[in-house]
PDB file of C-alpha atoms in Angstrom:
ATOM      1  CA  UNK A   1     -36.499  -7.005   6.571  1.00 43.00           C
ATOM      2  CA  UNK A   2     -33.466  -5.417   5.926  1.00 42.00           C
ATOM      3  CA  UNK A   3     -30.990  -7.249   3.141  1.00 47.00           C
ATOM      4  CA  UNK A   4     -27.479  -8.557   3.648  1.00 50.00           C
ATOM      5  CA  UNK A   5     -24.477  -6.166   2.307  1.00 60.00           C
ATOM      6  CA  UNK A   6     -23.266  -7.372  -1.401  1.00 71.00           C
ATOM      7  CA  UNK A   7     -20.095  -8.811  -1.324  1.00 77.00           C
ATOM      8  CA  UNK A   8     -17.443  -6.468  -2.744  1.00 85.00           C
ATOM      9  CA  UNK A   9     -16.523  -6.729  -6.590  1.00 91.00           C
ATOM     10  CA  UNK A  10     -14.122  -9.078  -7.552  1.00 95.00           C
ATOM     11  CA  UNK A  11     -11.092  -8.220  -9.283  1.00 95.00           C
ATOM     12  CA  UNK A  12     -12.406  -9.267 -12.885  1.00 96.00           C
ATOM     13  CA  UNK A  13     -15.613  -7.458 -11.880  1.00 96.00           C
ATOM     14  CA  UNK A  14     -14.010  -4.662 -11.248  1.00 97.00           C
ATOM     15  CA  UNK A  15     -11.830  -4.736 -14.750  1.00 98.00           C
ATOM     16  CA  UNK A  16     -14.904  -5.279 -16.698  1.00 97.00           C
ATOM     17  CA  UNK A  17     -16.094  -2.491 -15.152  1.00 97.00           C
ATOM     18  CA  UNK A  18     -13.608   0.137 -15.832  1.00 97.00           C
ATOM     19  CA  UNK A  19     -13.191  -0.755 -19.604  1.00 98.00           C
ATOM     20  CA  UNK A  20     -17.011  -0.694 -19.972  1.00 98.00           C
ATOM     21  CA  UNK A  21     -16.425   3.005 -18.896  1.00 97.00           C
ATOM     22  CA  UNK A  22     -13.852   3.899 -20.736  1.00 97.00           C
ATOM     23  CA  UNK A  23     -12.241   6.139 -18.381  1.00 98.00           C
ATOM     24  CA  UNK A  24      -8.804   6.281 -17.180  1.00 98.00           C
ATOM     25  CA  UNK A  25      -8.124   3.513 -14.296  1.00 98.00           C
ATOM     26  CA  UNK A  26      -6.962   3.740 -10.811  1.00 98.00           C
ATOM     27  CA  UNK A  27      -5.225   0.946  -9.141  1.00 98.00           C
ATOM     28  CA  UNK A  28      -5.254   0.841  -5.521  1.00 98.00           C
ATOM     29  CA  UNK A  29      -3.087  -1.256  -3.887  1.00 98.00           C
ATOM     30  CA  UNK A  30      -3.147  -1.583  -0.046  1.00 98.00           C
ATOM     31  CA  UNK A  31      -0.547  -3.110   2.505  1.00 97.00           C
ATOM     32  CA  UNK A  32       0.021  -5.232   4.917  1.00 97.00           C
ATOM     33  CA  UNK A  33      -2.641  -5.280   8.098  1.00 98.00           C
ATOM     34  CA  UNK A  34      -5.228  -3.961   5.950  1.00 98.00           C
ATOM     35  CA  UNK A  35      -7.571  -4.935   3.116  1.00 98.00           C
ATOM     36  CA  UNK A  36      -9.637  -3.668  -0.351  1.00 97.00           C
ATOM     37  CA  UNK A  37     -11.696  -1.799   1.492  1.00 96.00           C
ATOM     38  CA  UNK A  38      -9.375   0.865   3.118  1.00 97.00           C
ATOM     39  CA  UNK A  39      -9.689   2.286  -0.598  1.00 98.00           C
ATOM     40  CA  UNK A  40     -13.285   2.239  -0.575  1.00 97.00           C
ATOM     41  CA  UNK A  41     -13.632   5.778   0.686  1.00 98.00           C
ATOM     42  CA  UNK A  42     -10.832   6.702  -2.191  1.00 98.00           C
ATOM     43  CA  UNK A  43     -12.383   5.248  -4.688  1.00 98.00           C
ATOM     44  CA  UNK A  44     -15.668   6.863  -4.420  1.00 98.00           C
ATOM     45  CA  UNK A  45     -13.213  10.361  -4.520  1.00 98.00           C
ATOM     46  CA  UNK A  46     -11.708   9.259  -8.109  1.00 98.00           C
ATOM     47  CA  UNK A  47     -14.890   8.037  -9.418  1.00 98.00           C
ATOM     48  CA  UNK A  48     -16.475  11.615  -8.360  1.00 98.00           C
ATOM     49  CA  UNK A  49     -13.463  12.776 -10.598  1.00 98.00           C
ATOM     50  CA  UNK A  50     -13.973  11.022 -13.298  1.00 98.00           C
ATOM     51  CA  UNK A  51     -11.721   7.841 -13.304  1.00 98.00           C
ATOM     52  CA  UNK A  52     -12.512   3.644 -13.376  1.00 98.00           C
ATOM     53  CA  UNK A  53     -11.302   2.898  -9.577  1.00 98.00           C
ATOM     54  CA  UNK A  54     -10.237  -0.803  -9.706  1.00 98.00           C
ATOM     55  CA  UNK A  55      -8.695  -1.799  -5.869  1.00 98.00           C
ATOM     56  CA  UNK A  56      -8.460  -5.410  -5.846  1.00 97.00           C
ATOM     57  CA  UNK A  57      -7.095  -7.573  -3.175  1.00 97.00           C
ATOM     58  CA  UNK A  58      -4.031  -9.521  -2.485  1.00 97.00           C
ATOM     59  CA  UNK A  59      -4.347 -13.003  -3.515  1.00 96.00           C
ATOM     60  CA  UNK A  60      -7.006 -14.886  -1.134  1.00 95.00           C
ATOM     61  CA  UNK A  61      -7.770 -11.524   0.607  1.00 97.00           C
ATOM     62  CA  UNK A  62     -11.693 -12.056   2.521  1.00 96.00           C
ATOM     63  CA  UNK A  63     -13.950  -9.627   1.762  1.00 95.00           C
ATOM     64  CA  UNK A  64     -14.019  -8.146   5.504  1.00 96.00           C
ATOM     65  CA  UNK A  65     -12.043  -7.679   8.613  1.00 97.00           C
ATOM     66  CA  UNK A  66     -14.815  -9.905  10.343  1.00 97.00           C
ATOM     67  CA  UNK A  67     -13.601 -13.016   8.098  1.00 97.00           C
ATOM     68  CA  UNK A  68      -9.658 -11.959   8.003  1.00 97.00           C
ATOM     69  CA  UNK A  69      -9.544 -12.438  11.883  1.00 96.00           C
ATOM     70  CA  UNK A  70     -11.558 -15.452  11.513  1.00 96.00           C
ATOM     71  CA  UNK A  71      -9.442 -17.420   8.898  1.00 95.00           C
ATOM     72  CA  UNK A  72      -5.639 -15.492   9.466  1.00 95.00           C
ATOM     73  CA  UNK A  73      -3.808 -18.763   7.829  1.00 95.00           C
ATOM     74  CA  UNK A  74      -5.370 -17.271   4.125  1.00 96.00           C
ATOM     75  CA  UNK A  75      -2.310 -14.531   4.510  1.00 97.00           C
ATOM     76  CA  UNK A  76       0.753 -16.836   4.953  1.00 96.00           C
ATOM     77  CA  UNK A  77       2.701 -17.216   2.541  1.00 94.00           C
ATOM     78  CA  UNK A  78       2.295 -14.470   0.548  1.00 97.00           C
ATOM     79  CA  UNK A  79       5.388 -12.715  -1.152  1.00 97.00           C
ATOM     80  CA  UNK A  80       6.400  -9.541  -2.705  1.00 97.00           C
ATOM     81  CA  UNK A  81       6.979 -11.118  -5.983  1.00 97.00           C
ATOM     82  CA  UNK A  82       3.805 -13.149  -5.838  1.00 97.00           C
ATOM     83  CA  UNK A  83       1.657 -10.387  -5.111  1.00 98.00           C
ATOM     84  CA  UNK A  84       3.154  -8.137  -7.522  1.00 98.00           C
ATOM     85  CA  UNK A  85       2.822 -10.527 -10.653  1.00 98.00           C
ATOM     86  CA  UNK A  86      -0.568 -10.694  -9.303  1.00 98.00           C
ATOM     87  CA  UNK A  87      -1.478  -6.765  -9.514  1.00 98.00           C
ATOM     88  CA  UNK A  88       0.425  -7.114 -12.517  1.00 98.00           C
ATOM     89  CA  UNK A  89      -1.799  -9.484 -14.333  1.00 98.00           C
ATOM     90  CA  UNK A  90      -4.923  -7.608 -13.272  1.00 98.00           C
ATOM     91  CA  UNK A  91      -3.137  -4.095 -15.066  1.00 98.00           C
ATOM     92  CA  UNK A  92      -2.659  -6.478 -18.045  1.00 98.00           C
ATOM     93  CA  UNK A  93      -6.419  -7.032 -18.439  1.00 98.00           C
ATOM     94  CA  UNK A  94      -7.245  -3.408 -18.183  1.00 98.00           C
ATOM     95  CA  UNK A  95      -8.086  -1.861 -21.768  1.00 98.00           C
ATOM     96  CA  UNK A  96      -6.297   1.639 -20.785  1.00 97.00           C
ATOM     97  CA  UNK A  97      -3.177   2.191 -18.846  1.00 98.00           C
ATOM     98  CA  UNK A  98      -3.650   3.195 -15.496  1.00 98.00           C
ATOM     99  CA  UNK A  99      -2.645   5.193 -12.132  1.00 98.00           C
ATOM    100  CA  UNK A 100      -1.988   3.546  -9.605  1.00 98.00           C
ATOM    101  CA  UNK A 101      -1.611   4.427  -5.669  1.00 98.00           C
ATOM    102  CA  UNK A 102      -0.312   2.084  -3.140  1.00 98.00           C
ATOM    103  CA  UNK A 103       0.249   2.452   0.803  1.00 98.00           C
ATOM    104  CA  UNK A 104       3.229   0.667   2.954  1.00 97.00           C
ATOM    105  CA  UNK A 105       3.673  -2.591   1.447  1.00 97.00           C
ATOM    106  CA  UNK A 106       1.132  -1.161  -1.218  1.00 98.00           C
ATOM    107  CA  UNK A 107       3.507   1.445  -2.119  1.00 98.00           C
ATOM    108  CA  UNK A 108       6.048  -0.657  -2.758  1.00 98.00           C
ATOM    109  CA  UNK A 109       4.127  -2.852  -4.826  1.00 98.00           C
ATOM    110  CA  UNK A 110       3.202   0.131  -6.955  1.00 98.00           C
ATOM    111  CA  UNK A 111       7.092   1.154  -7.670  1.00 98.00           C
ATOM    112  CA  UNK A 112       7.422  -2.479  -8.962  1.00 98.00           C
ATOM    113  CA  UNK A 113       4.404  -2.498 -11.739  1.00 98.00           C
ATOM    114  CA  UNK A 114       5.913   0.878 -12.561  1.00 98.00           C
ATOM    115  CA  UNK A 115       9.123  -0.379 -13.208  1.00 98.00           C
ATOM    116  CA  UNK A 116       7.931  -2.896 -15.556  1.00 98.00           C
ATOM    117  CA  UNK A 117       6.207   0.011 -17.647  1.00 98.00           C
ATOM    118  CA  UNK A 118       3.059  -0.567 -16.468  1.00 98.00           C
ATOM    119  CA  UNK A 119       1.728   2.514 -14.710  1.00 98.00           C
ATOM    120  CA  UNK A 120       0.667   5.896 -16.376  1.00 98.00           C
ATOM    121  CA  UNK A 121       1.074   7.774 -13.288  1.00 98.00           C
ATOM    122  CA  UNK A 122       2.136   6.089  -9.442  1.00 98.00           C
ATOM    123  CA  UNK A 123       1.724   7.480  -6.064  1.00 98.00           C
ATOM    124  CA  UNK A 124       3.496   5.535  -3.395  1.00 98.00           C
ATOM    125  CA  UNK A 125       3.000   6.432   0.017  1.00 98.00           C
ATOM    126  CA  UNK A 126       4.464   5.707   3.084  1.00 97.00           C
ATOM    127  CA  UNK A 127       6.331   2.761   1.098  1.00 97.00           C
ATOM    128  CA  UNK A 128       7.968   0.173   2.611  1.00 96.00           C
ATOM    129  CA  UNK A 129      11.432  -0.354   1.153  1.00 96.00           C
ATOM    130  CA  UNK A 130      13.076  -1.701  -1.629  1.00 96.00           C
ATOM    131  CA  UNK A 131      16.804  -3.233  -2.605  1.00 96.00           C
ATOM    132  CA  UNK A 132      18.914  -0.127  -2.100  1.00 94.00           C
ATOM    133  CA  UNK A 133      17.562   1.630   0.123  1.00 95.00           C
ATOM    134  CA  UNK A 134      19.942   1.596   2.930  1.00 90.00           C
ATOM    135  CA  UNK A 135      18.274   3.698   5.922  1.00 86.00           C
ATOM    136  CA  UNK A 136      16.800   1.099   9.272  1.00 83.00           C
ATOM    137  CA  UNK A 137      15.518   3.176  11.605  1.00 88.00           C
ATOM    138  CA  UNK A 138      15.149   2.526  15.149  1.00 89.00           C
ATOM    139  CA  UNK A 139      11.284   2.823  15.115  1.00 92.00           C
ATOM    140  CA  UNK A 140      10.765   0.937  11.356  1.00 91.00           C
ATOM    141  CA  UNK A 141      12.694  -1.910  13.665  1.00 89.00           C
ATOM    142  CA  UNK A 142      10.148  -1.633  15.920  1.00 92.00           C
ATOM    143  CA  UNK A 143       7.401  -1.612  13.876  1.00 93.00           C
ATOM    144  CA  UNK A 144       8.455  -4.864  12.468  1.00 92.00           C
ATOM    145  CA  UNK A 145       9.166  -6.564  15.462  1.00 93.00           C
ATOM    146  CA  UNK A 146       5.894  -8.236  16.113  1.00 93.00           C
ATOM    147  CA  UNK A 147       6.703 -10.253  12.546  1.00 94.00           C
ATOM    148  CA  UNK A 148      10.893 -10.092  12.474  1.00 93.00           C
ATOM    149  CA  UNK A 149      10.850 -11.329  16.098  1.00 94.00           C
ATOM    150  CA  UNK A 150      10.542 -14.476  15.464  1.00 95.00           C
ATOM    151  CA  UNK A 151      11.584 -16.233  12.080  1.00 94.00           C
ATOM    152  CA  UNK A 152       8.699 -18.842  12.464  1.00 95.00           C
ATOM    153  CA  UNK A 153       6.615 -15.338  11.235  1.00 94.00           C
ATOM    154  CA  UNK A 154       8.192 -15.968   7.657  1.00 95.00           C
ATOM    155  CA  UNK A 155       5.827 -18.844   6.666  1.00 94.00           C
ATOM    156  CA  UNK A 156       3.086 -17.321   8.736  1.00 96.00           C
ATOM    157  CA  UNK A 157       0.328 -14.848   9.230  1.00 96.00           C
ATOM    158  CA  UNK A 158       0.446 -12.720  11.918  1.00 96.00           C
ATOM    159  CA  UNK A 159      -1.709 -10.215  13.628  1.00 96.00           C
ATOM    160  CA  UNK A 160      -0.797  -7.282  15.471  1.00 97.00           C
ATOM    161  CA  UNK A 161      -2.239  -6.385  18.791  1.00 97.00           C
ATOM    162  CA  UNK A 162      -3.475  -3.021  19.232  1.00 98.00           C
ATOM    163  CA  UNK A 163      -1.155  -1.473  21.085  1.00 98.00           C
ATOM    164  CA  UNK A 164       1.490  -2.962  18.343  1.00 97.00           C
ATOM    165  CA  UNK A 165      -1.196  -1.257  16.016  1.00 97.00           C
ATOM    166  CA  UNK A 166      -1.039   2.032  17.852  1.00 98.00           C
ATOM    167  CA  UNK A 167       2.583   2.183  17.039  1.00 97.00           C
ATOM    168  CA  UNK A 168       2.775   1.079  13.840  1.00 97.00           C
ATOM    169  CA  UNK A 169      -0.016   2.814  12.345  1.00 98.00           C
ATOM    170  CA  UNK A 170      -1.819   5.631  14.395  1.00 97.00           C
ATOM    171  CA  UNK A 171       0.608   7.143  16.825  1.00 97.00           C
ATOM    172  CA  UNK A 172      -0.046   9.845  15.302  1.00 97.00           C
ATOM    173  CA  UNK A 173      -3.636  10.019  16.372  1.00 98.00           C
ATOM    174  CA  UNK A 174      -5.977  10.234  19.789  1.00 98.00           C
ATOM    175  CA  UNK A 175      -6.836   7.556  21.480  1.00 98.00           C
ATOM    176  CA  UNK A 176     -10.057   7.022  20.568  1.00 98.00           C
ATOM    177  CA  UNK A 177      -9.396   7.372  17.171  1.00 98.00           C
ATOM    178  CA  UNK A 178      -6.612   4.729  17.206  1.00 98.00           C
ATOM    179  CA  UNK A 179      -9.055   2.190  18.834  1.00 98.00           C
ATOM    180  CA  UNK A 180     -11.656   3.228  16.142  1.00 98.00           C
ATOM    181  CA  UNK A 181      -9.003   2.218  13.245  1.00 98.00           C
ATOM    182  CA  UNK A 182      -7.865  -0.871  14.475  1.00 98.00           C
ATOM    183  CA  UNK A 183     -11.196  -2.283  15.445  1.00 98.00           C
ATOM    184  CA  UNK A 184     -12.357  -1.410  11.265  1.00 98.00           C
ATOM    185  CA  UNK A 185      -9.289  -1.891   9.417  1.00 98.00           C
ATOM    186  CA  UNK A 186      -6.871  -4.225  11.475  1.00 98.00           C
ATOM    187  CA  UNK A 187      -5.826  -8.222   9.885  1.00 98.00           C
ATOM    188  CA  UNK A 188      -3.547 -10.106  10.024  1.00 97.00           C
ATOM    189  CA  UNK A 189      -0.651  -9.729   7.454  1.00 97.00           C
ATOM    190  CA  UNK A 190       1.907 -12.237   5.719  1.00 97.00           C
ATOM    191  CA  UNK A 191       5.049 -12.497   7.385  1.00 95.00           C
ATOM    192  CA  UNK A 192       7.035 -13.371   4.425  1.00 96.00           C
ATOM    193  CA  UNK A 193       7.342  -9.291   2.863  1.00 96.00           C
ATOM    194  CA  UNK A 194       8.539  -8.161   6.003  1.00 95.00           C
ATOM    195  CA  UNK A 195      11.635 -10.470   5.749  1.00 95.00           C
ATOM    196  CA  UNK A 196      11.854  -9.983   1.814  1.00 95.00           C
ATOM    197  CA  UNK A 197      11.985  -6.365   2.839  1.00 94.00           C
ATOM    198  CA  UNK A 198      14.589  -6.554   6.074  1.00 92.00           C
ATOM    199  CA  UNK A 199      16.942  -8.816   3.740  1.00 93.00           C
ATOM    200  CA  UNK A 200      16.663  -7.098   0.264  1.00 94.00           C
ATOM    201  CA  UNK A 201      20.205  -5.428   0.272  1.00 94.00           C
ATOM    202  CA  UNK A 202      21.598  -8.973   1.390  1.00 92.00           C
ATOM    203  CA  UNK A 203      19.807 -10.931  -1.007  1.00 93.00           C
ATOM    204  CA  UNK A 204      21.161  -9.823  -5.195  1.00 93.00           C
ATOM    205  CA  UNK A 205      17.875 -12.365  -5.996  1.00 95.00           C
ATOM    206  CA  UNK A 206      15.156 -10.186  -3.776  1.00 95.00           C
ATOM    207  CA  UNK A 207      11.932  -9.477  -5.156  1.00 96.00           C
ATOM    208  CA  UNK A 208      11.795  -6.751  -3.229  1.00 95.00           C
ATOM    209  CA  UNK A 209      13.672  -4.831  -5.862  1.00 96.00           C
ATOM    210  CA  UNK A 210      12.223  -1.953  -8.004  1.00 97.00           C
ATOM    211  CA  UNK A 211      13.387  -1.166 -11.443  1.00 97.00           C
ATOM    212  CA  UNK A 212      13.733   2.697 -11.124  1.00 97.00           C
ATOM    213  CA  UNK A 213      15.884   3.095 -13.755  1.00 97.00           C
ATOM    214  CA  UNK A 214      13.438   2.121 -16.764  1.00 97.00           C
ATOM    215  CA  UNK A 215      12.833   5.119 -18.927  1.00 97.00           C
ATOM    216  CA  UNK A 216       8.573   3.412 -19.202  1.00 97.00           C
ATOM    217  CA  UNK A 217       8.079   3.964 -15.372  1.00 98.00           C
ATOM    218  CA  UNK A 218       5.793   6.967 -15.583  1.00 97.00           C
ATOM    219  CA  UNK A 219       5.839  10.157 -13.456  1.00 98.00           C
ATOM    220  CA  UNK A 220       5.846   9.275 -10.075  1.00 98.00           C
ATOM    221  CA  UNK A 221       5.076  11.038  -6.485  1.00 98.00           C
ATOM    222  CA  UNK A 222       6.933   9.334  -3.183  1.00 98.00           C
ATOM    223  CA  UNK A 223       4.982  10.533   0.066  1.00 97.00           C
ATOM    224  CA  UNK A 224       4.885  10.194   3.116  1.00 96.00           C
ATOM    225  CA  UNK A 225       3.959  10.987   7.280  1.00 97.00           C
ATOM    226  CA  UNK A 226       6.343  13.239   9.056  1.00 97.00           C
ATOM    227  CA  UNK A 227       5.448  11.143  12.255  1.00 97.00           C
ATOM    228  CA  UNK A 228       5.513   7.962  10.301  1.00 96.00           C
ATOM    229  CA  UNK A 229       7.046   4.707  12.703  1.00 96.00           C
ATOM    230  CA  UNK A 230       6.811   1.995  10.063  1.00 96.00           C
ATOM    231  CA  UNK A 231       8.262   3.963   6.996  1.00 95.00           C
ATOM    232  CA  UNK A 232      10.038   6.442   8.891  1.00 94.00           C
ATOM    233  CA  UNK A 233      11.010  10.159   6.629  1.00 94.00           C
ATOM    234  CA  UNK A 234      14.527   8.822   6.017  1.00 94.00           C
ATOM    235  CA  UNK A 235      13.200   5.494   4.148  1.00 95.00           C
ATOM    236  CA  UNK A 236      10.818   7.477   1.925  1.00 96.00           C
ATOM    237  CA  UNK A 237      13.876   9.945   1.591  1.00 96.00           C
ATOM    238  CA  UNK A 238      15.998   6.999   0.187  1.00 96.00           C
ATOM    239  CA  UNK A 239      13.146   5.986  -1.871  1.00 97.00           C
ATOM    240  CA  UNK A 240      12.621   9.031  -3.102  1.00 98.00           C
ATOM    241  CA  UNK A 241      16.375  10.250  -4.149  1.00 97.00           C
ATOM    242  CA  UNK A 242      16.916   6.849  -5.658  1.00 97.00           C
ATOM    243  CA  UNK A 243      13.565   7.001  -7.655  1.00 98.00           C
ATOM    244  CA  UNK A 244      15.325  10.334  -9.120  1.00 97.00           C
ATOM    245  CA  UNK A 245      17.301   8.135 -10.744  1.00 97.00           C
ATOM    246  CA  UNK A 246      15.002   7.868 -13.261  1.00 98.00           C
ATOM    247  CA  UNK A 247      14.344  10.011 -16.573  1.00 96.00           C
ATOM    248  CA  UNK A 248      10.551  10.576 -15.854  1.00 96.00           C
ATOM    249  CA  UNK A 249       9.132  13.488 -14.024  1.00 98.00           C
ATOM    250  CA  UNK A 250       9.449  12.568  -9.877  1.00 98.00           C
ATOM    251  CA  UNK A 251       7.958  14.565  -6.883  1.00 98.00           C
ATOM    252  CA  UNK A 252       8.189  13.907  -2.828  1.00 98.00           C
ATOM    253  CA  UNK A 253       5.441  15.174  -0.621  1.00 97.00           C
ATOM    254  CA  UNK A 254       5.567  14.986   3.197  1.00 97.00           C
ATOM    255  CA  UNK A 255       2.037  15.325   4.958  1.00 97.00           C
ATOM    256  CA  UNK A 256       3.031  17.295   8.495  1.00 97.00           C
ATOM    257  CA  UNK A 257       2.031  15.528  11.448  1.00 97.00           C
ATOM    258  CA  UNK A 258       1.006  12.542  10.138  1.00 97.00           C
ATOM    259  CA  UNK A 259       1.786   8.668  11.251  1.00 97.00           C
ATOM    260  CA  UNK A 260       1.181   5.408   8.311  1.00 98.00           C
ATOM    261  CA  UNK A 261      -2.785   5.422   8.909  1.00 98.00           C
ATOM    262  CA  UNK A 262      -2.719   8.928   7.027  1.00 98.00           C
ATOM    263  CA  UNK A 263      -5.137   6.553   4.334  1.00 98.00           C
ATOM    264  CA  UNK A 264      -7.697   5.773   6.225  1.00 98.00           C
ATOM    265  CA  UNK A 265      -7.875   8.141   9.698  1.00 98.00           C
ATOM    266  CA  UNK A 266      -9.472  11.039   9.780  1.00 98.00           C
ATOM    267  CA  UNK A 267      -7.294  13.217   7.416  1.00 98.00           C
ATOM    268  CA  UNK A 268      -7.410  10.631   4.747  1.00 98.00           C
ATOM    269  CA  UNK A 269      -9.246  13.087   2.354  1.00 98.00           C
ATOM    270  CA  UNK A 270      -6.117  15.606   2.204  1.00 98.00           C
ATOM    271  CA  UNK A 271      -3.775  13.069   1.569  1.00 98.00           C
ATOM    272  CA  UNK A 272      -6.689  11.615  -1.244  1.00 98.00           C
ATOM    273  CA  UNK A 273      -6.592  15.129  -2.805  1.00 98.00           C
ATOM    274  CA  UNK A 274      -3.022  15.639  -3.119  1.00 98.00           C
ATOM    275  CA  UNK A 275      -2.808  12.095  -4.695  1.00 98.00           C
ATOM    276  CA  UNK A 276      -5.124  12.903  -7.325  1.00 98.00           C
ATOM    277  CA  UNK A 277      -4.047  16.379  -8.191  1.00 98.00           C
ATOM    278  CA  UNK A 278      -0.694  14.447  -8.823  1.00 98.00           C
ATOM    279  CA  UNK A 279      -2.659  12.089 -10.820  1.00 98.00           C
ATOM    280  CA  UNK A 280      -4.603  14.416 -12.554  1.00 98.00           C
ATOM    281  CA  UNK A 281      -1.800  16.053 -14.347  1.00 97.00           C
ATOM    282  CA  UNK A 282      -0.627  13.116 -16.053  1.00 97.00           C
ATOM    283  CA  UNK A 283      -3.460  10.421 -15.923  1.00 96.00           C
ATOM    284  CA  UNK A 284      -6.052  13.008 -17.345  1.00 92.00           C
TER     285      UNK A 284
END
């Protein structure tokens, strides 16, 4: 008889964990329409190379995709600032500093711990955007339609169908691979970041803000998918010139030919490897 899979760590699991080892922690921090476990094939890379990989969830995240599309209404709600004092106090319990990587939503989650000092080393990629950066384009607009459409979406969660999916995420992939990704990966996502985001430069009171300015932010690398519909080259250009702003060290990468599932389809390892070269030379 064959046993049932273990539930995935839990965040304070996972802490415990990586101060037991002493190593140098990575924080993964995924975004919307996805879940922990997009990491998982990351985290096994770091580990290999010597790092604590912590990836915890977004508050009330399920443990799989079967459960997420089971019980959507556990997404709405959720905001930027809300999930970000959340990754926050996880960071706070850790005993060393750490990296940390973030994707879409994820990535802009990461810029906001590092602006409060509390990142040794961040990789956004494929971030979504934060107060001040000015760029819309026409297919990011797109890409948010399913949620912006209809501003009932703010307080809820929605799911994205797959050909929504295929736009959004793996245009920049075959067929059958873009079926593949959205049948393992694809929930539903909180509404509420997606207007946080759309309004930021309206809003002086956003918490989709980054402090990019403050001298403790840690080197940082902004990249992202040439063929990328949801955070388009010219948003993670923005990002990127503002985030020279600051003092520390700051690099932008563009991965050729790639759309926003470059984590998880199947050139995630390149885009794994450049992340923790980057990380590498100052998280040692």
């Amino acid at each position: 008889m064959s046993s049932s899979p273990q539930p995935p760590a839990t965040a304070e699991e996972q802490v415990d964990r990586a101060n037991a080892s002493g190593l140098t922690p990575v924080v993964f921090i995924h975004g919307l329409w996805l879940l922990p476990s997009s990491w998982d094939r990351w985290a096994a890379v770091f580990a290999d190379a010597g790092y604590a990989p912590v990836a915890p969830g977004w508050p009330d995240d399920p443990d799989t995709v079967e459960e997420a599309n089971a019980h959507p209404e556990v997404f709405a709600g959720k905001t930027v600032g809300q999930v970000a004092d959340h990754y926050a106090a996880i960071i706070g319990k850790l005993d060393r500093k750490p990296a940390v990587v973030g994707h879409s939503f994820g990535g802009l989650l990461a810029q906001i711990v590092a602006g409060r000092g509390l990142s040794a080393a961040t990789v956004a990629i494929d971030a979504a955007p934060f107060r001040g950066v000015l760029p819309l384009p026409v297919s990011a607009l797109r890409a948010a339609a399913p949620v912006l459409g209809n501003p009932l979406n703010h307080h809820r969660a929605v799911p994205l169908t797959y050909d929504q999916f295929r736009f959004a995420f793996t245009n920049a992939v075959d067929e059958d691979e873009a079926r593949a990704l959205y049948e393992e990966f694809a929930v539903p996502a909180s509404g509420a970041p997606l207007f946080q985001a759309a309004t930021a430069n309206l809003n002086p009171w956003t918490e989709a803000k980054a402090d990019y300015r403050n001298p403790g932010r840690g080197p940082m690398l902004v990249m992202s998918g040439e063929k990328n519909n949801t955070a388009p080259p010219a948003i993670t250009g923005a990002i990127f010139r503002k985030q020279q702003k600051n003092p520390g060290h700051t690099e932008a990468v563009t991965m050729p030919d790639r759309g926003h599932s470059l984590v998880i389809d199947h050139g995630w390892r390149e885009v794994c490897d450049v992340s923790l070269a980057f990380v590498r030379r100052w998280a040692p």
